[in-house]
Amino acid sequence: MCSGTLRHLAPPLLPDITEQDQVTIVDTNNPQELPGNISDATIVEIIDHHKLIGGLSTKAPPRVTIRPLACTTTIIYDLMGLRVNDLPHSIVGLMLSAILSDALAFRSPTTTSHDQEVARTLANALEISIDNLADNLFKAKSDISCFSDKELITMDSKKYAVGDTNIRVSVLETTTPDSVLARQAGIIEAIADCVENESDVDDVLFFIVDILKGEATVFTYNDWTKRIISTSFSVSTNANTVTLPGIVSRKRQILPALAG
C-alpha cells in the first residue's frame, strides 16, 4: 500500500495565525517555513534541533530549547520526563518512528548516542525490534507511486538563501532510488513550475538519498545547478545527475557545503 494513501489520516492544516493565538514552534525556527504572520501570535516556546536562522520576533521571552540531536522528538522526550511513561503505545510508536526516520536508523551523521538511547528505551517499552520497524518505515517511505511530481519536491523541502539565490533544498529518502530516477523528467518539469509560481524561490536542488548505500544523487538539470554542485562538492557535473558518496544529511552535510 502506498504510504500516500494514509494522507487522509493527517490532521488538517491550521488556519491563519491570529494575534490571539499562543504558539509553540517545533522542529524549525526558520520564518520561511512558518506562516507569514507568525510574529503576530504569542510564541510561547521553540523546540528545535536546527541551527538558528534568525528573523523571528516575539512579544515576550519564549522558552527556547535547541539541542544538537538527530531528532526533535528526542528533545521532547527529555522535556517530558516521567510523563513519557503515561503515553499510549500509539504515541510512543510515533516518537520512535520519528527518531528512526530522522536518524535513518542511526545511519545519519546527525545521530548521537542519546538519540540511540532514547530510541532503544521506546522500543523496549513497546517490546518491538528497532530493525524490523525501521525496515517497515523505509519500505513505506520508498513507495512514492501515489505522490505527484510536485509533491515529491515539496514534501521534505526547506527554503534557504545561498548567496543572492533563494533555493528549495528538497530531499527524498528511499531504499529504491531507481523508482525516483525513472520520474526525472516529470520532477524537473515540476521544479520549473515551482520556480515560476513561487516568488521566493529562484531554483530547486533535488537530492535522492539512498538509505542503504549511504549516498545521494542530485539532479543537475541546468547551468546553475551544475555550477553550485560542482563548486560545493568538488565533483564533475557533465551529466544530468551526480552521485555524492557518503552524503545523506541535508542539515549536517548538504547545507554546510552549499553555504561554503
Backbone as CSV, one residue per row, in Angstrom:
resi,resn,N_x,N_y,N_z,CA_x,CA_y,CA_z,C_x,C_y,C_z
1,MET,0.840,-1.196,0.000,0.000,0.000,0.000,0.869,1.237,0.000
2,CYS,0.610,2.143,-0.916,1.390,3.371,-0.971,1.184,4.176,0.299
3,SER,2.293,4.688,0.856,2.180,5.447,2.101,1.309,6.674,1.923
4,GLY,1.189,7.167,0.697,0.377,8.350,0.466,-1.098,8.121,0.682
5,THR,-1.535,6.856,0.647,-2.956,6.583,0.861,-3.357,6.847,2.305
6,LEU,-2.386,7.019,3.193,-2.681,7.323,4.588,-2.783,8.814,4.844
7,ARG,-2.620,9.629,3.787,-2.633,11.069,3.987,-3.962,11.572,4.528
8,HIS,-5.055,10.839,4.254,-6.358,11.284,4.742,-6.443,11.216,6.258
9,LEU,-5.491,10.504,6.902,-5.475,10.421,8.348,-4.759,11.592,8.989
10,ALA,-4.045,12.380,8.193,-3.294,13.511,8.741,-4.256,14.587,9.233
11,PRO,-3.924,15.258,10.329,-4.805,16.329,10.818,-4.814,17.489,9.824
12,PRO,-5.891,18.267,9.806,-5.960,19.400,8.871,-4.932,20.466,9.237
13,LEU,-4.497,21.217,8.238,-3.584,22.324,8.492,-4.280,23.401,9.304
14,LEU,-3.506,24.071,10.125,-4.069,25.156,10.925,-4.554,26.283,10.028
15,PRO,-5.602,26.963,10.427,-5.996,28.172,9.698,-4.974,29.269,9.936
16,ASP,-5.224,30.434,9.410,-4.298,31.552,9.585,-4.065,31.836,11.059
17,ILE,-2.833,32.206,11.386,-2.483,32.568,12.753,-3.069,33.944,13.071
18,THR,-3.560,34.085,14.298,-4.115,35.376,14.724,-3.348,35.903,15.929
19,GLU,-3.591,37.156,16.261,-2.925,37.776,17.404,-3.334,37.129,18.724
20,GLN,-4.481,36.448,18.724,-4.961,35.826,19.955,-4.353,34.438,20.196
21,ASP,-3.671,33.903,19.184,-3.146,32.546,19.304,-1.874,32.490,20.134
22,GLN,-1.731,31.398,20.888,-0.479,31.064,21.548,0.129,29.887,20.799
23,VAL,1.402,29.995,20.444,2.012,29.060,19.509,3.291,28.473,20.094
24,THR,3.441,27.165,19.938,4.726,26.504,20.167,5.272,26.071,18.817
25,ILE,6.470,26.464,18.499,7.106,26.140,17.225,8.012,24.935,17.434
26,VAL,7.784,23.892,16.636,8.503,22.629,16.819,9.218,22.247,15.529
27,ASP,10.496,21.877,15.656,11.295,21.326,14.554,11.659,22.352,13.490
28,THR,11.606,23.608,13.813,12.101,24.657,12.924,12.196,25.949,13.712
29,ASN,13.027,26.865,13.243,12.984,28.245,13.720,13.145,29.187,12.527
30,ASN,12.852,28.633,11.340,13.026,29.357,10.085,11.709,30.032,9.704
31,PRO,11.648,31.362,9.666,10.400,32.048,9.324,9.842,31.649,7.961
32,GLN,10.711,31.231,7.021,10.231,30.847,5.701,9.393,29.568,5.739
33,GLU,9.511,28.796,6.804,8.756,27.553,6.939,7.511,27.724,7.815
34,LEU,7.240,28.951,8.216,6.138,29.234,9.124,5.160,30.206,8.470
35,PRO,3.951,30.327,9.012,3.015,31.315,8.467,3.643,32.701,8.417
36,GLY,3.317,33.441,7.388,3.942,34.748,7.197,3.733,35.715,8.346
37,ASN,2.624,35.544,9.076,2.332,36.459,10.187,2.574,35.792,11.544
38,ILE,3.507,34.834,11.588,3.756,34.078,12.807,4.083,34.991,13.981
39,SER,4.745,36.124,13.733,5.146,37.018,14.819,3.968,37.767,15.413
40,ASP,2.799,37.723,14.748,1.604,38.344,15.319,1.096,37.551,16.513
41,ALA,1.308,36.265,16.515,0.857,35.406,17.608,1.826,35.517,18.786
42,THR,1.419,34.963,19.911,2.298,34.886,21.073,3.069,33.571,20.994
43,ILE,4.353,33.654,20.687,5.200,32.469,20.598,5.681,32.139,22.011
44,VAL,5.165,31.043,22.554,5.479,30.724,23.945,6.672,29.789,24.073
45,GLU,6.974,29.039,22.990,8.063,28.066,23.105,8.574,27.691,21.722
46,ILE,9.874,27.402,21.638,10.507,26.880,20.424,11.300,25.645,20.818
47,ILE,11.016,24.530,20.157,11.741,23.278,20.403,12.309,22.826,19.066
48,ASP,13.624,22.707,18.970,14.209,22.505,17.645,15.576,21.842,17.757
49,HIS,16.053,21.309,16.618,17.408,20.749,16.558,18.175,21.301,15.360
50,HIS,17.682,22.395,14.768,18.358,23.032,13.648,19.152,24.254,14.122
51,LYS,20.034,24.732,13.251,20.775,25.939,13.583,19.824,27.135,13.602
52,LEU,20.220,28.183,14.314,19.423,29.397,14.356,19.478,30.100,13.001
53,ILE,18.297,30.433,12.472,18.212,31.134,11.198,18.094,32.633,11.403
54,GLY,17.306,33.035,12.405,17.054,34.452,12.643,15.805,34.917,11.918
55,GLY,15.246,36.026,12.408,14.086,36.611,11.744,12.809,36.542,12.545
56,LEU,12.744,35.654,13.545,11.549,35.588,14.379,11.547,36.724,15.398
57,SER,10.363,37.264,15.639,10.195,38.304,16.651,9.079,37.877,17.586
58,THR,9.297,37.989,18.895,8.307,37.536,19.859,7.817,38.694,20.715
59,LYS,6.585,38.548,21.225,6.003,39.588,22.069,6.563,39.543,23.492
60,ALA,6.976,38.362,23.914,7.528,38.164,25.254,8.602,37.095,25.164
61,PRO,9.467,36.990,26.152,10.509,35.961,26.101,9.909,34.559,26.044
62,PRO,10.216,33.785,25.011,9.706,32.413,24.933,10.663,31.433,25.605
63,ARG,10.166,30.249,25.915,11.064,29.164,26.299,11.684,28.618,25.022
64,VAL,12.986,28.477,25.003,13.685,28.006,23.807,14.567,26.827,24.186
65,THR,14.355,25.691,23.498,15.194,24.516,23.691,15.691,24.071,22.326
66,ILE,16.969,24.267,22.080,17.586,23.840,20.822,18.820,23.011,21.174
67,ARG,18.825,21.768,20.718,19.925,20.867,21.057,20.421,20.157,19.803
68,PRO,21.718,19.873,19.741,22.306,19.231,18.546,22.070,17.726,18.538
69,LEU,20.836,17.334,18.267,20.453,15.929,18.218,19.884,15.609,16.847
70,ALA,19.728,14.334,16.560,19.238,13.935,15.239,17.768,14.245,15.054
71,CYS,17.014,14.291,16.145,15.557,14.408,16.026,14.999,15.284,17.144
72,THR,14.074,16.156,16.791,13.412,16.985,17.790,12.628,16.130,18.779
73,THR,12.167,14.959,18.358,11.431,14.079,19.264,12.286,13.658,20.449
74,THR,13.578,13.499,20.243,14.467,13.174,21.359,14.429,14.278,22.403
75,ILE,14.392,15.519,21.938,14.310,16.666,22.862,12.978,16.645,23.606
76,ILE,11.894,16.391,22.877,10.573,16.341,23.502,10.525,15.245,24.565
77,TYR,11.127,14.103,24.266,11.212,13.010,25.243,11.880,13.508,26.526
78,ASP,12.993,14.215,26.377,13.705,14.725,27.547,12.848,15.719,28.335
79,LEU,12.159,16.596,27.618,11.360,17.622,28.282,10.169,17.016,29.025
80,MET,9.663,15.888,28.542,8.500,15.267,29.177,8.838,14.570,30.477
81,GLY,10.072,14.116,30.621,10.450,13.448,31.853,9.619,12.195,32.093
82,LEU,9.178,12.006,33.323,8.447,10.799,33.695,7.071,10.713,33.043
83,ARG,6.569,11.832,32.512,5.255,11.802,31.865,5.256,10.926,30.615
84,VAL,6.429,10.628,30.074,6.518,9.719,28.931,5.900,8.365,29.274
85,ASN,6.045,7.955,30.535,5.537,6.641,30.955,4.012,6.542,30.873
86,ASP,3.331,7.683,30.804,1.868,7.681,30.758,1.321,7.751,29.331
87,LEU,2.205,7.802,28.346,1.751,7.929,26.968,1.178,6.614,26.449
88,PRO,0.152,6.678,25.615,-0.344,5.454,24.978,0.689,4.900,24.006
89,HIS,0.625,3.617,23.743,1.606,2.973,22.873,1.615,3.578,21.470
90,SER,0.475,4.072,21.011,0.437,4.664,19.671,1.339,5.882,19.578
91,ILE,1.365,6.697,20.632,2.216,7.894,20.637,3.677,7.508,20.824
92,VAL,3.924,6.526,21.665,5.305,6.045,21.832,5.837,5.522,20.500
93,GLY,4.991,4.818,19.755,5.392,4.324,18.438,5.697,5.449,17.467
94,LEU,4.902,6.506,17.514,5.164,7.665,16.658,6.492,8.319,17.020
95,MET,6.774,8.433,18.298,8.036,9.035,18.736,9.224,8.208,18.259
96,LEU,9.131,6.889,18.444,10.213,6.021,17.993,10.380,6.104,16.480
97,SER,9.276,6.105,15.761,9.342,6.184,14.301,9.988,7.489,13.852
98,ALA,9.669,8.578,14.542,10.252,9.873,14.177,11.766,9.857,14.333
99,ILE,12.249,9.279,15.439,13.696,9.232,15.672,14.375,8.358,14.624
100,LEU,13.803,7.193,14.356,14.412,6.297,13.367,14.401,6.923,11.976
101,SER,13.343,7.659,11.649,13.260,8.297,10.340,14.298,9.402,10.215
102,ASP,14.356,10.289,11.207,15.314,11.403,11.144,16.755,10.904,11.173
103,ALA,17.012,9.885,11.958,18.376,9.363,12.109,18.712,8.304,11.070
104,LEU,17.773,8.028,10.153,17.965,6.970,9.153,18.401,5.666,9.822
105,ALA,17.673,5.331,10.897,18.004,4.123,11.679,19.476,4.131,12.090
106,PHE,19.922,5.305,12.568,21.260,5.530,13.111,22.345,5.589,12.037
107,ARG,21.970,5.662,10.752,22.956,5.790,9.680,23.374,7.243,9.460
108,SER,22.526,8.178,9.854,22.805,9.593,9.592,23.931,10.100,10.484
109,PRO,24.797,10.978,9.942,25.872,11.543,10.771,25.358,12.472,11.870
110,THR,24.069,12.818,11.835,23.497,13.638,12.903,23.157,12.811,14.138
111,THR,23.190,11.480,14.011,22.806,10.603,15.117,23.767,10.750,16.290
112,THR,23.199,10.863,17.481,24.009,10.901,18.701,23.712,9.661,19.544
113,SER,24.567,9.435,20.520,24.341,8.295,21.414,23.041,8.477,22.194
114,HIS,22.666,9.731,22.421,21.428,9.976,23.171,20.204,9.637,22.320
115,ASP,20.233,9.963,21.019,19.143,9.549,20.136,18.978,8.030,20.176
116,GLN,20.087,7.324,20.114,20.034,5.863,20.138,19.494,5.349,21.474
117,GLU,19.939,5.965,22.554,19.483,5.539,23.884,17.969,5.723,24.025
118,VAL,17.454,6.876,23.600,16.019,7.143,23.706,15.241,6.183,22.811
119,ALA,15.733,5.963,21.596,15.047,5.040,20.684,14.954,3.641,21.283
120,ARG,16.039,3.173,21.867,16.033,1.827,22.451,15.097,1.752,23.663
121,THR,15.027,2.821,24.429,14.105,2.860,25.571,12.661,2.762,25.095
122,LEU,12.330,3.511,24.033,10.971,3.479,23.489,10.654,2.106,22.893
123,ALA,11.632,1.531,22.185,11.421,0.206,21.590,11.207,-0.849,22.666
124,ASN,11.958,-0.756,23.762,11.791,-1.711,24.863,10.406,-1.577,25.493
125,ALA,9.925,-0.334,25.599,8.594,-0.125,26.174,7.516,-0.756,25.301
126,LEU,7.757,-0.780,24.002,6.795,-1.360,23.066,7.038,-2.846,22.823
127,GLU,8.196,-3.314,23.284,8.610,-4.705,23.070,8.642,-5.047,21.578
128,ILE,9.271,-4.166,20.806,9.405,-4.388,19.370,10.869,-4.246,18.956
129,SER,11.179,-4.732,17.759,12.534,-4.670,17.211,12.727,-3.376,16.442
130,ILE,13.778,-2.656,16.766,14.106,-1.434,16.035,14.370,-1.747,14.564
131,ASP,15.106,-2.813,14.301,15.444,-3.158,12.918,14.188,-3.454,12.096
132,ASN,13.254,-4.203,12.669,12.032,-4.533,11.939,11.185,-3.295,11.679
133,LEU,11.067,-2.432,12.680,10.288,-1.208,12.493,10.940,-0.321,11.446
134,ALA,12.255,-0.182,11.507,12.951,0.657,10.532,12.773,0.119,9.121
135,ASP,12.867,-1.191,8.960,12.669,-1.799,7.630,11.280,-1.473,7.087
136,ASN,10.266,-1.573,7.938,8.900,-1.280,7.501,8.715,0.210,7.215
137,LEU,9.345,1.055,8.019,9.261,2.501,7.795,9.852,2.873,6.435
138,PHE,11.036,2.353,6.156,11.714,2.721,4.916,11.013,2.110,3.700
139,LYS,10.406,0.942,3.889,9.634,0.344,2.802,8.446,1.229,2.459
140,ALA,7.745,1.703,3.493,6.597,2.580,3.258,7.035,3.905,2.658
141,LYS,8.128,4.470,3.172,8.617,5.752,2.684,9.048,5.675,1.218
142,SER,9.518,4.509,0.805,10.063,4.359,-0.545,8.985,4.165,-1.604
143,ASP,7.754,3.898,-1.210,6.665,3.744,-2.179,6.079,5.119,-2.481
144,ILE,6.447,5.687,-3.631,6.028,7.044,-3.989,4.995,7.026,-5.107
145,SER,4.410,5.871,-5.371,3.557,5.719,-6.550,2.328,6.618,-6.540
146,CYS,1.849,7.009,-5.368,0.646,7.830,-5.338,0.934,9.296,-5.040
147,PHE,2.199,9.696,-5.126,2.561,11.100,-4.975,2.800,11.720,-6.347
148,SER,2.340,12.952,-6.522,2.605,13.676,-7.762,4.058,14.138,-7.781
149,ASP,4.537,14.535,-8.959,5.904,15.042,-9.061,6.081,16.293,-8.202
150,LYS,5.062,17.143,-8.164,5.136,18.351,-7.332,5.260,17.978,-5.866
151,GLU,4.508,16.986,-5.434,4.576,16.575,-4.033,5.951,16.029,-3.680
152,LEU,6.604,15.374,-4.609,7.929,14.812,-4.339,8.953,15.897,-4.030
153,ILE,8.792,17.071,-4.636,9.793,18.126,-4.397,9.409,19.043,-3.241
154,THR,8.206,18.901,-2.716,7.796,19.804,-1.636,7.574,19.113,-0.299
155,MET,7.457,17.770,-0.277,7.063,17.130,0.979,8.206,17.070,2.000
156,ASP,9.448,17.164,1.574,10.571,17.296,2.517,11.520,18.328,1.935
157,SER,11.128,19.575,2.057,11.840,20.652,1.369,11.970,21.847,2.291
158,LYS,13.126,22.466,2.266,13.373,23.660,3.071,13.939,24.764,2.179
159,LYS,13.550,25.991,2.474,13.999,27.132,1.688,15.192,27.799,2.370
160,TYR,16.197,28.097,1.560,17.397,28.742,2.071,17.925,29.734,1.044
161,ALA,18.686,30.691,1.546,19.378,31.620,0.663,20.836,31.182,0.551
162,VAL,21.296,31.011,-0.688,22.706,30.716,-0.950,23.252,31.896,-1.751
163,GLY,23.994,32.742,-1.071,24.414,33.984,-1.716,23.183,34.835,-2.012
164,ASP,23.042,35.233,-3.265,21.892,36.033,-3.681,20.762,35.182,-4.250
165,THR,20.888,33.863,-4.156,19.903,32.953,-4.751,19.065,32.292,-3.667
166,ASN,17.747,32.401,-3.798,16.824,31.726,-2.877,16.458,30.365,-3.461
167,ILE,16.705,29.318,-2.708,16.501,27.970,-3.252,15.670,27.112,-2.316
168,ARG,15.032,26.116,-2.919,14.481,24.997,-2.174,15.523,23.885,-2.199
169,VAL,15.795,23.312,-1.049,16.649,22.137,-0.980,15.738,20.972,-0.591
170,SER,15.416,20.146,-1.577,14.461,19.060,-1.397,15.194,17.732,-1.288
171,VAL,14.742,16.904,-0.354,15.371,15.605,-0.111,14.298,14.520,-0.136
172,LEU,14.588,13.440,-0.839,13.704,12.278,-0.832,14.538,11.077,-0.422
173,GLU,14.239,10.535,0.755,14.966,9.383,1.284,14.261,8.104,0.860
174,THR,15.024,7.141,0.346,14.412,5.950,-0.222,15.385,4.775,-0.204
175,THR,14.834,3.581,-0.272,15.658,2.391,-0.484,15.589,1.937,-1.938
176,THR,14.783,2.633,-2.756,14.634,2.290,-4.181,14.818,3.544,-5.032
177,PRO,16.027,4.069,-5.113,16.252,5.319,-5.853,15.894,5.235,-7.328
178,ASP,15.962,4.044,-7.917,15.633,3.923,-9.338,14.184,4.315,-9.622
179,SER,13.291,4.094,-8.653,11.892,4.456,-8.863,11.719,5.969,-8.937
180,VAL,12.615,6.707,-8.302,12.573,8.169,-8.365,13.250,8.657,-9.641
181,LEU,14.385,8.071,-9.961,15.105,8.461,-11.175,14.268,8.231,-12.420
182,ALA,13.396,7.236,-12.387,12.536,6.961,-13.536,11.563,8.104,-13.804
183,ARG,11.358,8.957,-12.805,10.427,10.077,-12.942,11.156,11.417,-13.089
184,GLN,12.421,11.363,-13.476,13.240,12.573,-13.513,12.633,13.667,-14.391
185,ALA,12.161,13.327,-15.581,11.628,14.332,-16.493,10.444,15.065,-15.865
186,GLY,9.524,14.317,-15.250,8.369,14.937,-14.625,8.734,15.782,-13.421
187,ILE,9.721,15.328,-12.655,10.157,16.090,-11.485,10.800,17.400,-11.910
188,ILE,11.601,17.361,-12.958,12.233,18.587,-13.442,11.179,19.564,-13.958
189,GLU,10.143,19.046,-14.598,9.046,19.910,-15.044,8.325,20.530,-13.844
190,ALA,8.133,19.746,-12.789,7.507,20.267,-11.572,8.387,21.321,-10.912
191,ILE,9.699,21.134,-10.982,10.626,22.131,-10.452,10.467,23.449,-11.202
192,ALA,10.363,23.377,-12.524,10.182,24.586,-13.330,8.899,25.313,-12.930
193,ASP,7.826,24.571,-12.699,6.568,25.175,-12.255,6.726,25.818,-10.880
194,CYS,7.467,25.163,-9.996,7.708,25.699,-8.662,8.432,27.037,-8.741
195,VAL,9.479,27.090,-9.547,10.261,28.319,-9.683,9.405,29.438,-10.283
196,GLU,8.548,29.074,-11.229,7.704,30.073,-11.878,6.633,30.621,-10.940
197,ASN,6.112,29.783,-10.058,4.951,30.173,-9.259,5.281,30.620,-7.840
198,GLU,6.490,30.331,-7.359,6.862,30.746,-6.005,7.806,31.935,-6.098
199,SER,7.346,33.063,-5.640,8.115,34.298,-5.801,9.411,34.308,-5.007
200,ASP,9.498,33.467,-3.955,10.701,33.453,-3.126,11.600,32.263,-3.418
201,VAL,11.424,31.633,-4.588,12.276,30.502,-4.981,12.866,30.769,-6.358
202,ASP,14.203,30.827,-6.421,14.896,31.032,-7.700,15.265,29.721,-8.374
203,ASP,15.476,28.669,-7.582,15.810,27.368,-8.146,15.635,26.298,-7.076
204,VAL,15.714,25.041,-7.506,15.491,23.907,-6.608,16.626,22.913,-6.773
205,LEU,17.165,22.450,-5.650,18.109,21.336,-5.648,17.377,20.116,-5.094
206,PHE,17.324,19.060,-5.891,16.569,17.864,-5.534,17.536,16.705,-5.328
207,PHE,17.611,16.220,-4.078,18.528,15.152,-3.696,17.743,13.876,-3.416
208,ILE,18.162,12.771,-4.027,17.612,11.450,-3.728,18.623,10.745,-2.819
209,VAL,18.247,10.522,-1.576,19.143,9.873,-0.622,18.873,8.374,-0.611
210,ASP,19.881,7.606,-0.979,19.802,6.148,-0.934,20.163,5.719,0.485
211,ILE,19.158,5.310,1.241,19.360,4.990,2.652,20.338,3.832,2.825
212,LEU,20.227,2.821,1.989,21.031,1.612,2.166,22.475,1.806,1.715
213,LYS,22.669,2.503,0.608,24.026,2.726,0.107,24.720,3.894,0.793
214,GLY,23.963,4.766,1.452,24.567,5.904,2.125,25.138,6.913,1.149
215,GLU,24.343,7.303,0.153,24.784,8.272,-0.833,23.584,9.052,-1.348
216,ALA,23.860,10.169,-2.013,22.793,10.996,-2.571,23.041,11.220,-4.049
217,THR,21.964,11.235,-4.811,22.009,11.605,-6.218,21.240,12.908,-6.375
218,VAL,21.870,13.906,-6.988,21.249,15.212,-7.133,21.014,15.505,-8.607
219,PHE,19.880,16.115,-8.920,19.578,16.496,-10.296,20.353,17.767,-10.650
220,THR,21.126,17.695,-11.716,21.869,18.862,-12.217,21.361,19.146,-13.626
221,TYR,20.244,19.831,-13.702,19.465,19.942,-14.934,19.644,21.270,-15.649
222,ASN,20.400,22.209,-15.063,20.659,23.482,-15.741,22.038,23.994,-15.326
223,ASP,22.436,25.113,-15.888,23.784,25.628,-15.630,23.993,25.963,-14.165
224,TRP,22.954,26.530,-13.512,23.124,26.944,-12.122,23.311,25.731,-11.211
225,THR,22.466,24.692,-11.382,22.600,23.517,-10.516,23.931,22.813,-10.752
226,LYS,24.365,22.769,-12.000,25.673,22.164,-12.280,26.783,22.942,-11.591
227,ARG,26.697,24.256,-11.654,27.766,25.093,-11.088,27.798,24.997,-9.562
228,ILE,26.638,25.070,-8.906,26.627,25.065,-7.445,27.033,23.701,-6.892
229,ILE,26.627,22.624,-7.537,27.005,21.292,-7.065,28.490,21.041,-7.311
230,SER,28.975,21.448,-8.477,30.395,21.274,-8.780,31.259,22.027,-7.776
231,THR,30.878,23.282,-7.500,31.655,24.114,-6.581,31.571,23.611,-5.146
232,SER,30.370,23.222,-4.719,30.145,22.852,-3.317,30.746,21.502,-2.958
233,PHE,30.704,20.548,-3.905,31.119,19.184,-3.584,32.361,18.733,-4.349
234,SER,32.947,19.635,-5.134,34.184,19.344,-5.875,34.030,18.094,-6.743
235,VAL,32.963,18.088,-7.547,32.696,16.963,-8.436,32.459,17.481,-9.851
236,SER,32.602,16.579,-10.822,32.286,16.908,-12.208,30.778,16.827,-12.405
237,THR,30.226,17.781,-13.141,28.773,17.821,-13.347,28.451,17.902,-14.833
238,ASN,28.938,16.941,-15.589,28.679,16.925,-17.031,27.327,16.306,-17.364
239,ALA,26.832,15.440,-16.491,25.572,14.742,-16.752,24.416,15.457,-16.055
240,ASN,23.203,14.899,-16.204,22.020,15.492,-15.590,21.800,15.045,-14.156
241,THR,22.609,14.102,-13.678,22.597,13.698,-12.279,24.030,13.506,-11.806
242,VAL,24.237,13.709,-10.526,25.545,13.483,-9.919,25.334,12.699,-8.632
243,THR,26.120,11.643,-8.441,26.040,10.852,-7.215,27.126,11.305,-6.256
244,LEU,26.720,11.527,-4.997,27.631,12.037,-3.970,27.770,10.978,-2.874
245,PRO,28.832,10.167,-2.922,29.011,9.115,-1.914,29.113,9.693,-0.504
246,GLY,28.458,9.024,0.440,28.551,9.428,1.837,27.655,10.574,2.244
247,ILE,26.948,11.173,1.306,26.095,12.325,1.615,24.673,11.839,1.877
248,VAL,24.181,12.030,3.107,22.819,11.597,3.451,22.057,12.650,4.256
249,SER,22.749,13.646,4.800,22.112,14.590,5.712,22.075,15.990,5.111
250,ARG,20.883,16.533,4.961,20.762,17.923,4.491,21.351,18.879,5.524
251,LYS,21.008,18.657,6.794,21.424,19.582,7.847,22.926,19.560,8.076
252,ARG,23.517,18.371,8.146,24.921,18.253,8.532,25.875,18.315,7.338
253,GLN,25.434,17.865,6.154,26.364,17.728,5.033,26.025,18.617,3.826
254,ILE,24.753,18.641,3.431,24.396,19.361,2.211,24.422,20.876,2.408
255,LEU,23.690,21.358,3.394,23.603,22.803,3.581,24.955,23.448,3.923
256,PRO,25.760,22.836,4.801,27.082,23.458,5.040,27.937,23.524,3.779
257,ALA,27.850,22.510,2.925,28.624,22.526,1.679,28.135,23.635,0.757
258,LEU,26.828,23.818,0.666,26.284,24.867,-0.191,26.656,26.240,0.332
259,ALA,26.597,26.405,1.660,26.918,27.693,2.247,28.391,28.038,2.117
260,GLY,29.224,26.969,2.082,30.667,27.209,1.995,31.101,27.623,0.639
